[in-house]
Amino acid sequence: MTQFTYTAMTEAGERVSGAIEAESEAAVMRTLEDKRLFPVTVLGGATADGAKPARRRVKSSDLGTLYGQLADLLGSGVPLLRALDSLIRSTPAVGLRELLKEIRASVSEGKTFTDSLRPYPEIFPTLHIAMIQAGERAAFLEDVLRNLAGFLERYEELRSKVMGALIYPALLTALGSLVMVGALVFFVPRFEPLLAAAKKPLPTEILFAASKLVRGYWWLLLIGGTGAGFLLWLNLQTEAARRKLEGWQLKIPVVGNALRLLAITRFCRILGTMLANGVPLLTALKIAQNATGSTILAERIAEATESVRDGKRLSEPLAKGGFFPDQILAMIAVAEESNKLDKVLVQISDTVERRTNRSVDQAVRLIEPLILCMVAAGIGFLALGLLLPIFTMASSLGSK
């Protein structure tokens, strides 16, 4: 027997965690379903002999390609087992190929495709499982897989764009930091003997003190920085701290708007895609609540879930707090009245994604000059601290 730790959602939308001893992750999934819990993550612990079960990771891009290829094979009339055999032969990644073999073996034993995916929550998240289950039950698995492939492709494009936009500012920050530390360690000490007898202005005193601190107590600074980072990380594990941090981030000009639009895009895309593929609204809202990456938006979604359960509209609780723009709220309200919520949500995500791209570009254009100014200010302070006493000495000699 292996001990598994799990995180799941209750029907009321609350997150619960615990541990279960079972023979496999599939058995854990069945136990959680019997308790009317929606699994989010299931992680295996040590087995009876102390060995740790293997953990595998699959890139989102590879998973999207897998979904797309499987959809094409099923659309061509190839049975599921033969389609999996074909994917096993054509998949170059060893880890993904072994995973497909295990899934194929499970399907050949008579399990559904959905049940065969459940033991791998770190690869197939709850969002994917819910959509695939709905598609398998309603006999449109091919369409669901194609939609998932498109969803992952757009998600990767947006993520790559954001990460790519942040590379240059990150390089500038790293380079500026290295230049300053290198100057304090190797360059500034050479001026200390030359200026020992001179009257040093405040910038020079600060510069020499900083140089001595970095050279003499670098280990203490390293330990202190690591400890502060760990304490910050530990604090951010709490819901209240994450919410407060996100509140500050959303107040940053341009950057806050980009973060808000990213969360809205993800929510609309996830909810619209699930509704379009037959996932019930309440189930879709529970899954979307933990997939937006926004604590504040998750609170709005939790309220919306309760509102929908009471027979009210989705748009009313989403309007609280000012997270959603009025235009998007109006579109959601009209979509609810016309019973086209799934299509409108996907359209909203497409529109907001374009706005997000523009907001990300604006944020990067704002961040780059700020970082350049900070680097220039640091180098300027360095030059000022070294040159001021030299100019003072030269001035004194000239007056004599």
PDB file of N, CA and C in Angstrom, residues 264-337:
ATOM      1  N   ILE A 264      -8.565  37.352 -16.562  1.00  0.00           N
ATOM      2  CA  ILE A 264      -9.885  37.330 -17.204  1.00  0.00           C
ATOM      3  C   ILE A 264      -9.855  36.459 -18.453  1.00  0.00           C
ATOM      4  N   THR A 265      -8.789  36.573 -19.240  1.00  0.00           N
ATOM      5  CA  THR A 265      -8.655  35.746 -20.445  1.00  0.00           C
ATOM      6  C   THR A 265      -8.680  34.269 -20.088  1.00  0.00           C
ATOM      7  N   ARG A 266      -7.918  33.910 -19.076  1.00  0.00           N
ATOM      8  CA  ARG A 266      -7.840  32.498 -18.671  1.00  0.00           C
ATOM      9  C   ARG A 266      -9.196  31.999 -18.175  1.00  0.00           C
ATOM     10  N   PHE A 267      -9.876  32.803 -17.371  1.00  0.00           N
ATOM     11  CA  PHE A 267     -11.182  32.405 -16.847  1.00  0.00           C
ATOM     12  C   PHE A 267     -12.192  32.207 -17.977  1.00  0.00           C
ATOM     13  N   CYS A 268     -12.306  33.173 -18.867  1.00  0.00           N
ATOM     14  CA  CYS A 268     -13.284  33.078 -19.963  1.00  0.00           C
ATOM     15  C   CYS A 268     -12.960  31.917 -20.894  1.00  0.00           C
ATOM     16  N   ARG A 269     -11.672  31.715 -21.174  1.00  0.00           N
ATOM     17  CA  ARG A 269     -11.272  30.620 -22.067  1.00  0.00           C
ATOM     18  C   ARG A 269     -11.602  29.270 -21.439  1.00  0.00           C
ATOM     19  N   ILE A 270     -11.248  29.100 -20.176  1.00  0.00           N
ATOM     20  CA  ILE A 270     -11.484  27.819 -19.505  1.00  0.00           C
ATOM     21  C   ILE A 270     -12.975  27.539 -19.377  1.00  0.00           C
ATOM     22  N   LEU A 271     -13.731  28.512 -18.869  1.00  0.00           N
ATOM     23  CA  LEU A 271     -15.161  28.303 -18.651  1.00  0.00           C
ATOM     24  C   LEU A 271     -15.892  28.105 -19.970  1.00  0.00           C
ATOM     25  N   GLY A 272     -15.592  28.929 -20.966  1.00  0.00           N
ATOM     26  CA  GLY A 272     -16.254  28.794 -22.266  1.00  0.00           C
ATOM     27  C   GLY A 272     -15.950  27.471 -22.937  1.00  0.00           C
ATOM     28  N   THR A 273     -14.682  27.034 -22.864  1.00  0.00           N
ATOM     29  CA  THR A 273     -14.294  25.766 -23.488  1.00  0.00           C
ATOM     30  C   THR A 273     -14.978  24.589 -22.809  1.00  0.00           C
ATOM     31  N   MET A 274     -15.061  24.609 -21.483  1.00  0.00           N
ATOM     32  CA  MET A 274     -15.715  23.508 -20.772  1.00  0.00           C
ATOM     33  C   MET A 274     -17.214  23.472 -21.058  1.00  0.00           C
ATOM     34  N   LEU A 275     -17.859  24.631 -21.056  1.00  0.00           N
ATOM     35  CA  LEU A 275     -19.301  24.665 -21.343  1.00  0.00           C
ATOM     36  C   LEU A 275     -19.585  24.188 -22.760  1.00  0.00           C
ATOM     37  N   ALA A 276     -18.729  24.570 -23.704  1.00  0.00           N
ATOM     38  CA  ALA A 276     -18.922  24.156 -25.095  1.00  0.00           C
ATOM     39  C   ALA A 276     -18.752  22.657 -25.274  1.00  0.00           C
ATOM     40  N   ASN A 277     -18.068  22.018 -24.323  1.00  0.00           N
ATOM     41  CA  ASN A 277     -17.821  20.583 -24.432  1.00  0.00           C
ATOM     42  C   ASN A 277     -18.640  19.773 -23.433  1.00  0.00           C
ATOM     43  N   GLY A 278     -19.757  20.344 -22.983  1.00  0.00           N
ATOM     44  CA  GLY A 278     -20.719  19.571 -22.215  1.00  0.00           C
ATOM     45  C   GLY A 278     -20.492  19.482 -20.727  1.00  0.00           C
ATOM     46  N   VAL A 279     -19.525  20.226 -20.184  1.00  0.00           N
ATOM     47  CA  VAL A 279     -19.311  20.203 -18.736  1.00  0.00           C
ATOM     48  C   VAL A 279     -20.372  21.079 -18.070  1.00  0.00           C
ATOM     49  N   PRO A 280     -21.083  20.588 -17.047  1.00  0.00           N
ATOM     50  CA  PRO A 280     -22.104  21.408 -16.369  1.00  0.00           C
ATOM     51  C   PRO A 280     -21.511  22.697 -15.805  1.00  0.00           C
ATOM     52  N   LEU A 281     -22.335  23.743 -15.750  1.00  0.00           N
ATOM     53  CA  LEU A 281     -21.856  25.064 -15.351  1.00  0.00           C
ATOM     54  C   LEU A 281     -21.248  25.066 -13.952  1.00  0.00           C
ATOM     55  N   LEU A 282     -21.914  24.432 -12.976  1.00  0.00           N
ATOM     56  CA  LEU A 282     -21.394  24.442 -11.608  1.00  0.00           C
ATOM     57  C   LEU A 282     -20.040  23.738 -11.520  1.00  0.00           C
ATOM     58  N   THR A 283     -19.922  22.603 -12.206  1.00  0.00           N
ATOM     59  CA  THR A 283     -18.644  21.885 -12.224  1.00  0.00           C
ATOM     60  C   THR A 283     -17.572  22.719 -12.900  1.00  0.00           C
ATOM     61  N   ALA A 284     -17.931  23.364 -14.019  1.00  0.00           N
ATOM     62  CA  ALA A 284     -16.978  24.202 -14.752  1.00  0.00           C
ATOM     63  C   ALA A 284     -16.503  25.373 -13.900  1.00  0.00           C
ATOM     64  N   LEU A 285     -17.411  25.973 -13.141  1.00  0.00           N
ATOM     65  CA  LEU A 285     -17.036  27.099 -12.280  1.00  0.00           C
ATOM     66  C   LEU A 285     -16.083  26.652 -11.175  1.00  0.00           C
ATOM     67  N   LYS A 286     -16.322  25.472 -10.601  1.00  0.00           N
ATOM     68  CA  LYS A 286     -15.435  24.963  -9.550  1.00  0.00           C
ATOM     69  C   LYS A 286     -14.029  24.745 -10.085  1.00  0.00           C
ATOM     70  N   ILE A 287     -13.937  24.210 -11.294  1.00  0.00           N
ATOM     71  CA  ILE A 287     -12.624  23.957 -11.886  1.00  0.00           C
ATOM     72  C   ILE A 287     -11.948  25.271 -12.258  1.00  0.00           C
ATOM     73  N   ALA A 288     -12.708  26.189 -12.868  1.00  0.00           N
ATOM     74  CA  ALA A 288     -12.142  27.476 -13.289  1.00  0.00           C
ATOM     75  C   ALA A 288     -11.663  28.296 -12.101  1.00  0.00           C
ATOM     76  N   GLN A 289     -12.299  28.109 -10.960  1.00  0.00           N
ATOM     77  CA  GLN A 289     -11.949  28.887  -9.768  1.00  0.00           C
ATOM     78  C   GLN A 289     -10.481  28.712  -9.394  1.00  0.00           C
ATOM     79  N   ASN A 290      -9.941  27.511  -9.589  1.00  0.00           N
ATOM     80  CA  ASN A 290      -8.562  27.231  -9.189  1.00  0.00           C
ATOM     81  C   ASN A 290      -7.591  27.246 -10.358  1.00  0.00           C
ATOM     82  N   ALA A 291      -8.052  27.702 -11.517  1.00  0.00           N
ATOM     83  CA  ALA A 291      -7.190  27.667 -12.702  1.00  0.00           C
ATOM     84  C   ALA A 291      -6.893  29.047 -13.264  1.00  0.00           C
ATOM     85  N   THR A 292      -7.387  30.106 -12.622  1.00  0.00           N
ATOM     86  CA  THR A 292      -7.193  31.451 -13.170  1.00  0.00           C
ATOM     87  C   THR A 292      -5.870  32.067 -12.753  1.00  0.00           C
ATOM     88  N   GLY A 293      -5.271  31.576 -11.658  1.00  0.00           N
ATOM     89  CA  GLY A 293      -4.039  32.166 -11.167  1.00  0.00           C
ATOM     90  C   GLY A 293      -4.240  33.458 -10.409  1.00  0.00           C
ATOM     91  N   SER A 294      -5.490  33.802 -10.092  1.00  0.00           N
ATOM     92  CA  SER A 294      -5.799  35.048  -9.388  1.00  0.00           C
ATOM     93  C   SER A 294      -6.626  34.737  -8.148  1.00  0.00           C
ATOM     94  N   THR A 295      -6.113  35.115  -6.976  1.00  0.00           N
ATOM     95  CA  THR A 295      -6.843  34.892  -5.727  1.00  0.00           C
ATOM     96  C   THR A 295      -8.114  35.729  -5.669  1.00  0.00           C
ATOM     97  N   ILE A 296      -8.017  36.975  -6.117  1.00  0.00           N
ATOM     98  CA  ILE A 296      -9.177  37.873  -6.079  1.00  0.00           C
ATOM     99  C   ILE A 296     -10.269  37.380  -7.020  1.00  0.00           C
ATOM    100  N   LEU A 297      -9.882  36.977  -8.227  1.00  0.00           N
ATOM    101  CA  LEU A 297     -10.873  36.459  -9.174  1.00  0.00           C
ATOM    102  C   LEU A 297     -11.472  35.155  -8.668  1.00  0.00           C
ATOM    103  N   ALA A 298     -10.668  34.320  -8.003  1.00  0.00           N
ATOM    104  CA  ALA A 298     -11.187  33.065  -7.446  1.00  0.00           C
ATOM    105  C   ALA A 298     -12.294  33.337  -6.429  1.00  0.00           C
ATOM    106  N   GLU A 299     -12.156  34.415  -5.654  1.00  0.00           N
ATOM    107  CA  GLU A 299     -13.213  34.777  -4.700  1.00  0.00           C
ATOM    108  C   GLU A 299     -14.496  35.164  -5.428  1.00  0.00           C
ATOM    109  N   ARG A 300     -14.357  35.918  -6.520  1.00  0.00           N
ATOM    110  CA  ARG A 300     -15.538  36.305  -7.309  1.00  0.00           C
ATOM    111  C   ARG A 300     -16.212  35.063  -7.904  1.00  0.00           C
ATOM    112  N   ILE A 301     -15.394  34.103  -8.358  1.00  0.00           N
ATOM    113  CA  ILE A 301     -15.951  32.888  -8.964  1.00  0.00           C
ATOM    114  C   ILE A 301     -16.664  32.049  -7.910  1.00  0.00           C
ATOM    115  N   ALA A 302     -16.098  31.979  -6.693  1.00  0.00           N
ATOM    116  CA  ALA A 302     -16.757  31.238  -5.610  1.00  0.00           C
ATOM    117  C   ALA A 302     -18.124  31.839  -5.304  1.00  0.00           C
ATOM    118  N   GLU A 303     -18.206  33.167  -5.278  1.00  0.00           N
ATOM    119  CA  GLU A 303     -19.499  33.824  -5.063  1.00  0.00           C
ATOM    120  C   GLU A 303     -20.442  33.556  -6.229  1.00  0.00           C
ATOM    121  N   ALA A 304     -19.886  33.558  -7.446  1.00  0.00           N
ATOM    122  CA  ALA A 304     -20.713  33.289  -8.626  1.00  0.00           C
ATOM    123  C   ALA A 304     -21.265  31.869  -8.594  1.00  0.00           C
ATOM    124  N   THR A 305     -20.460  30.916  -8.097  1.00  0.00           N
ATOM    125  CA  THR A 305     -20.922  29.528  -8.004  1.00  0.00           C
ATOM    126  C   THR A 305     -22.132  29.421  -7.084  1.00  0.00           C
ATOM    127  N   GLU A 306     -22.052  30.080  -5.934  1.00  0.00           N
ATOM    128  CA  GLU A 306     -23.186  30.067  -5.004  1.00  0.00           C
ATOM    129  C   GLU A 306     -24.396  30.767  -5.610  1.00  0.00           C
ATOM    130  N   SER A 307     -24.152  31.846  -6.342  1.00  0.00           N
ATOM    131  CA  SER A 307     -25.249  32.581  -6.980  1.00  0.00           C
ATOM    132  C   SER A 307     -25.959  31.715  -8.011  1.00  0.00           C
ATOM    133  N   VAL A 308     -25.182  31.008  -8.831  1.00  0.00           N
ATOM    134  CA  VAL A 308     -25.768  30.136  -9.854  1.00  0.00           C
ATOM    135  C   VAL A 308     -26.503  28.973  -9.200  1.00  0.00           C
ATOM    136  N   ARG A 309     -25.949  28.435  -8.109  1.00  0.00           N
ATOM    137  CA  ARG A 309     -26.613  27.330  -7.406  1.00  0.00           C
ATOM    138  C   ARG A 309     -27.974  27.766  -6.852  1.00  0.00           C
ATOM    139  N   ASP A 310     -28.087  29.044  -6.501  1.00  0.00           N
ATOM    140  CA  ASP A 310     -29.358  29.576  -5.994  1.00  0.00           C
ATOM    141  C   ASP A 310     -30.298  30.019  -7.108  1.00  0.00           C
ATOM    142  N   GLY A 311     -29.895  29.784  -8.358  1.00  0.00           N
ATOM    143  CA  GLY A 311     -30.755  30.126  -9.482  1.00  0.00           C
ATOM    144  C   GLY A 311     -30.576  31.531 -10.015  1.00  0.00           C
ATOM    145  N   LYS A 312     -29.541  32.229  -9.549  1.00  0.00           N
ATOM    146  CA  LYS A 312     -29.307  33.593 -10.013  1.00  0.00           C
ATOM    147  C   LYS A 312     -28.359  33.594 -11.211  1.00  0.00           C
ATOM    148  N   ARG A 313     -28.102  34.785 -11.734  1.00  0.00           N
ATOM    149  CA  ARG A 313     -27.255  34.907 -12.916  1.00  0.00           C
ATOM    150  C   ARG A 313     -25.772  34.932 -12.532  1.00  0.00           C
ATOM    151  N   LEU A 314     -24.948  34.575 -13.504  1.00  0.00           N
ATOM    152  CA  LEU A 314     -23.506  34.547 -13.299  1.00  0.00           C
ATOM    153  C   LEU A 314     -22.919  35.951 -13.238  1.00  0.00           C
ATOM    154  N   SER A 315     -23.467  36.868 -14.024  1.00  0.00           N
ATOM    155  CA  SER A 315     -22.860  38.195 -14.173  1.00  0.00           C
ATOM    156  C   SER A 315     -22.963  39.051 -12.913  1.00  0.00           C
ATOM    157  N   GLU A 316     -23.967  38.809 -12.070  1.00  0.00           N
ATOM    158  CA  GLU A 316     -24.192  39.674 -10.906  1.00  0.00           C
ATOM    159  C   GLU A 316     -23.041  39.623  -9.895  1.00  0.00           C
ATOM    160  N   PRO A 317     -22.620  38.446  -9.411  1.00  0.00           N
ATOM    161  CA  PRO A 317     -21.497  38.433  -8.457  1.00  0.00           C
ATOM    162  C   PRO A 317     -20.162  38.806  -9.099  1.00  0.00           C
ATOM    163  N   LEU A 318     -20.004  38.569 -10.402  1.00  0.00           N
ATOM    164  CA  LEU A 318     -18.755  38.941 -11.067  1.00  0.00           C
ATOM    165  C   LEU A 318     -18.574  40.453 -11.118  1.00  0.00           C
ATOM    166  N   ALA A 319     -19.680  41.185 -11.017  1.00  0.00           N
ATOM    167  CA  ALA A 319     -19.608  42.653 -11.090  1.00  0.00           C
ATOM    168  C   ALA A 319     -19.053  43.269  -9.808  1.00  0.00           C
ATOM    169  N   LYS A 320     -19.025  42.501  -8.715  1.00  0.00           N
ATOM    170  CA  LYS A 320     -18.547  43.045  -7.442  1.00  0.00           C
ATOM    171  C   LYS A 320     -17.027  43.206  -7.467  1.00  0.00           C
ATOM    172  N   GLY A 321     -16.552  44.248  -6.832  1.00  0.00           N
ATOM    173  CA  GLY A 321     -15.109  44.440  -6.675  1.00  0.00           C
ATOM    174  C   GLY A 321     -14.434  45.142  -7.829  1.00  0.00           C
ATOM    175  N   GLY A 322     -15.126  45.317  -8.951  1.00  0.00           N
ATOM    176  CA  GLY A 322     -14.540  46.041 -10.075  1.00  0.00           C
ATOM    177  C   GLY A 322     -13.442  45.302 -10.806  1.00  0.00           C
ATOM    178  N   PHE A 323     -13.376  43.966 -10.661  1.00  0.00           N
ATOM    179  CA  PHE A 323     -12.324  43.209 -11.350  1.00  0.00           C
ATOM    180  C   PHE A 323     -12.590  43.136 -12.849  1.00  0.00           C
ATOM    181  N   PHE A 324     -13.859  42.917 -13.232  1.00  0.00           N
ATOM    182  CA  PHE A 324     -14.234  42.792 -14.640  1.00  0.00           C
ATOM    183  C   PHE A 324     -14.632  44.155 -15.204  1.00  0.00           C
ATOM    184  N   PRO A 325     -14.165  44.496 -16.413  1.00  0.00           N
ATOM    185  CA  PRO A 325     -14.628  45.725 -17.068  1.00  0.00           C
ATOM    186  C   PRO A 325     -16.130  45.652 -17.363  1.00  0.00           C
ATOM    187  N   ASP A 326     -16.786  46.806 -17.396  1.00  0.00           N
ATOM    188  CA  ASP A 326     -18.239  46.861 -17.619  1.00  0.00           C
ATOM    189  C   ASP A 326     -18.628  46.235 -18.957  1.00  0.00           C
ATOM    190  N   GLN A 327     -17.792  46.418 -19.979  1.00  0.00           N
ATOM    191  CA  GLN A 327     -18.111  45.880 -21.303  1.00  0.00           C
ATOM    192  C   GLN A 327     -18.203  44.359 -21.273  1.00  0.00           C
ATOM    193  N   ILE A 328     -17.273  43.719 -20.585  1.00  0.00           N
ATOM    194  CA  ILE A 328     -17.276  42.254 -20.496  1.00  0.00           C
ATOM    195  C   ILE A 328     -18.471  41.773 -19.682  1.00  0.00           C
ATOM    196  N   LEU A 329     -18.789  42.463 -18.596  1.00  0.00           N
ATOM    197  CA  LEU A 329     -19.953  42.094 -17.787  1.00  0.00           C
ATOM    198  C   LEU A 329     -21.240  42.199 -18.592  1.00  0.00           C
ATOM    199  N   ALA A 330     -21.335  43.239 -19.426  1.00  0.00           N
ATOM    200  CA  ALA A 330     -22.528  43.402 -20.263  1.00  0.00           C
ATOM    201  C   ALA A 330     -22.643  42.264 -21.269  1.00  0.00           C
ATOM    202  N   MET A 331     -21.523  41.850 -21.855  1.00  0.00           N
ATOM    203  CA  MET A 331     -21.540  40.747 -22.820  1.00  0.00           C
ATOM    204  C   MET A 331     -21.952  39.438 -22.147  1.00  0.00           C
ATOM    205  N   ILE A 332     -21.456  39.194 -20.921  1.00  0.00           N
ATOM    206  CA  ILE A 332     -21.826  37.972 -20.198  1.00  0.00           C
ATOM    207  C   ILE A 332     -23.311  37.981 -19.856  1.00  0.00           C
ATOM    208  N   ALA A 333     -23.833  39.139 -19.444  1.00  0.00           N
ATOM    209  CA  ALA A 333     -25.254  39.244 -19.101  1.00  0.00           C
ATOM    210  C   ALA A 333     -26.135  38.965 -20.315  1.00  0.00           C
ATOM    211  N   VAL A 334     -25.782  39.539 -21.470  1.00  0.00           N
ATOM    212  CA  VAL A 334     -26.554  39.305 -22.698  1.00  0.00           C
ATOM    213  C   VAL A 334     -26.456  37.842 -23.115  1.00  0.00           C
ATOM    214  N   ALA A 335     -25.260  37.241 -22.960  1.00  0.00           N
ATOM    215  CA  ALA A 335     -25.071  35.835 -23.334  1.00  0.00           C
ATOM    216  C   ALA A 335     -25.929  34.918 -22.477  1.00  0.00           C
ATOM    217  N   GLU A 336     -26.074  35.238 -21.193  1.00  0.00           N
ATOM    218  CA  GLU A 336     -26.929  34.436 -20.317  1.00  0.00           C
ATOM    219  C   GLU A 336     -28.384  34.507 -20.764  1.00  0.00           C
ATOM    220  N   GLU A 337     -28.820  35.682 -21.171  1.00  0.00           N
ATOM    221  CA  GLU A 337     -30.208  35.837 -21.609  1.00  0.00           C
ATOM    222  C   GLU A 337     -30.472  35.090 -22.908  1.00  0.00           C
TER     223      GLU A 337
END
